[in-house]
Amino acid sequence: MSQQEDAVRLSRDPLSVQEVVDAVSSSSCGAVSVFVGTTREDEVEGRRVVGLHYEAYESMVQSEFTKLCAELRGCWPSVKHICVHHRLGWVKVGEASVAMAVSSPHRHDGQQAIQHCISQLKARMPIWKKEVYNTQEESWKENLECPWSSTAQLLTDGCDKEN
């Protein structure tokens, strides 16, 4: 995979962390930084979350991902490869919703880049989630990182600083 072949995939099938790691592995890199986000069991107003349902504006996700990869490389030029797989549709508790990996010659840049990647994915990607409860009720959820969120949180993950 070359830098121009960074990969984003939206899938209704279970995610393979090993596939994401394999996609970024390179003999010139001594570090592969990985983030796996899973659907957690949570309780909201007395209802238990049993899963999430994801939807996306798929063509826009690809466009935003291309911009995000350029941004990551601008902040951490040693990053070699980037791969993100995100689930769509039904994701039950315990399953991976997102798996991402970044390769770099040394761990520091890769770890910072992976943190920025997940923060920006949640803030900018047109991917939406709906919590599904044990009561069969559902509720669309905002990511705290979204600038339009009523409870938006300022992102301070290192990319806005000199590296």
Coordinates of C-alpha atoms in Angstrom, one line a residue:
M1 CA 0.0 0.0 0.0
S2 CA 1.5 3.4 -1.0
Q3 CA 0.5 6.7 0.7
Q4 CA -1.9 7.2 -2.1
E5 CA -3.6 3.9 -1.3
D6 CA -4.7 4.7 2.2
A7 CA -7.8 2.8 2.8
V8 CA -11.2 3.5 4.3
R9 CA -13.9 0.9 4.2
L10 CA -17.5 0.9 5.4
S11 CA -18.9 -2.5 5.9
R12 CA -22.0 -4.3 7.2
D13 CA -19.8 -7.3 8.1
P14 CA -17.8 -7.8 11.3
L15 CA -14.4 -6.0 11.2
S16 CA -11.1 -7.8 11.2
V17 CA -8.4 -6.0 13.3
Q18 CA -5.8 -8.2 11.7
E19 CA -6.9 -7.1 8.2
V20 CA -6.5 -3.5 9.2
V21 CA -3.0 -4.2 10.7
D22 CA -1.9 -6.1 7.6
A23 CA -3.0 -3.2 5.4
V24 CA -0.6 -0.8 7.0
S25 CA 2.3 -3.1 7.7
S26 CA 5.6 -2.1 6.1
S27 CA 9.2 -3.3 6.4
S28 CA 10.2 0.4 6.7
C29 CA 8.0 0.9 9.8
G30 CA 8.8 -0.3 13.3
A31 CA 5.4 0.7 14.7
V32 CA 1.8 0.0 13.9
S33 CA -0.6 1.9 16.2
V34 CA -4.1 0.5 16.4
F35 CA -7.4 1.7 17.8
V36 CA -10.5 -0.5 18.0
G37 CA -13.7 1.0 19.2
T38 CA -16.3 -1.5 20.4
T39 CA -20.0 -1.1 21.1
R40 CA -20.3 -1.0 24.9
E41 CA -23.2 -2.0 27.1
D42 CA -24.4 1.2 28.7
E43 CA -27.4 2.3 30.7
V44 CA -29.3 5.4 29.7
E45 CA -32.3 6.5 31.7
G46 CA -32.8 3.0 33.0
R47 CA -32.6 1.4 29.6
R48 CA -29.8 -1.0 28.7
V49 CA -28.0 -0.4 25.3
V50 CA -28.0 -3.7 23.4
G51 CA -26.4 -2.4 20.2
L52 CA -25.9 0.5 17.8
H53 CA -27.2 1.1 14.3
Y54 CA -24.8 3.1 12.0
E55 CA -25.6 5.0 8.8
A56 CA -23.3 7.1 6.6
Y57 CA -23.2 9.4 3.7
E58 CA -20.7 7.0 2.0
S59 CA -19.3 9.1 -0.8
M60 CA -18.7 12.0 1.6
V61 CA -16.9 9.7 4.0
Q62 CA -14.3 8.9 1.3
S63 CA -13.8 12.6 0.5
E64 CA -13.4 13.5 4.2
F65 CA -11.1 10.6 4.8
T66 CA -8.8 11.8 2.0
K67 CA -8.6 15.2 3.6
L68 CA -8.0 13.6 7.0
C69 CA -5.1 11.5 5.7
A70 CA -3.5 14.7 4.2
E71 CA -3.9 16.4 7.6
L72 CA -2.3 13.5 9.4
R73 CA 0.7 13.6 7.1
G74 CA 1.0 17.3 7.5
C75 CA 1.2 16.9 11.3
W76 CA 3.2 13.7 11.4
P77 CA 5.2 13.4 8.2
S78 CA 6.7 10.1 9.1
V79 CA 3.3 8.3 9.0
K80 CA 3.5 5.7 6.2
H81 CA 0.1 4.1 5.9
I82 CA -3.4 4.7 7.3
C83 CA -6.3 2.3 7.3
V84 CA -9.8 2.8 8.8
H85 CA -12.7 0.3 8.7
H86 CA -16.1 1.3 10.1
R87 CA -19.2 -0.7 10.5
L88 CA -22.6 0.2 9.1
G89 CA -25.9 -1.2 10.1
W90 CA -26.4 -3.2 13.3
V91 CA -23.5 -3.7 15.7
K92 CA -24.3 -5.6 18.9
V93 CA -22.6 -5.0 22.2
G94 CA -19.0 -6.3 22.3
E95 CA -18.4 -6.0 18.5
A96 CA -16.1 -3.6 16.9
S97 CA -17.6 -0.5 15.4
V98 CA -14.4 0.9 14.1
A99 CA -10.9 -0.5 13.6
M100 CA -8.0 1.8 12.5
A101 CA -4.2 1.5 12.1
V102 CA -1.4 3.8 11.3
S103 CA 2.2 2.7 10.5
S104 CA 5.3 4.8 11.1
P105 CA 9.0 4.2 11.7
H106 CA 8.7 5.0 15.4
R107 CA 5.8 4.7 17.8
H108 CA 5.5 8.4 19.0
D109 CA 4.2 9.8 15.7
G110 CA 1.9 6.8 15.0
Q111 CA 0.3 7.0 18.5
Q112 CA -0.4 10.7 18.2
A113 CA -1.7 10.2 14.6
I114 CA -4.1 7.4 15.7
Q115 CA -5.5 9.6 18.5
H116 CA -6.0 12.5 16.1
C117 CA -7.6 10.1 13.5
I118 CA -10.3 8.8 15.8
S119 CA -11.0 12.2 17.3
Q120 CA -11.4 13.7 13.8
L121 CA -13.4 10.7 12.5
K122 CA -15.9 11.3 15.2
A123 CA -15.9 15.1 14.7
R124 CA -16.1 15.2 10.9
M125 CA -17.2 12.1 9.2
P126 CA -20.8 11.9 8.1
I127 CA -21.4 8.7 10.1
W128 CA -24.4 8.6 12.5
K129 CA -25.3 6.2 15.2
K130 CA -28.5 5.3 16.9
E131 CA -28.5 3.5 20.3
V132 CA -30.9 0.6 20.5
Y133 CA -32.2 -0.3 24.0
N134 CA -33.5 -3.5 25.6
T135 CA -36.9 -1.8 25.6
Q136 CA -36.8 -1.8 21.8
E137 CA -36.6 2.0 21.9
E138 CA -34.0 3.9 19.8
S139 CA -32.2 7.2 20.1
W140 CA -29.9 9.0 17.6
K141 CA -26.7 10.1 19.4
E142 CA -24.4 13.0 18.8
N143 CA -20.6 12.6 19.1
L144 CA -19.2 15.0 21.7
E145 CA -16.5 15.9 19.2
C146 CA -18.9 17.3 16.6
P147 CA -18.7 21.1 16.4
W148 CA -22.5 21.3 16.2
S149 CA -23.0 19.2 19.3
S150 CA -24.8 20.9 22.1
T151 CA -22.1 19.6 24.4
A152 CA -19.1 20.0 22.0
Q153 CA -15.7 19.3 23.5
L154 CA -12.6 21.1 22.3
L155 CA -10.1 18.7 20.7
T156 CA -6.6 19.0 21.9
D157 CA -4.8 16.0 20.5
G158 CA -1.5 17.6 19.3
C159 CA -2.1 18.3 15.6
D160 CA -2.7 22.0 16.2
K161 CA 0.7 22.3 17.9
E162 CA 4.2 22.1 16.3
N163 CA 5.5 18.6 16.1

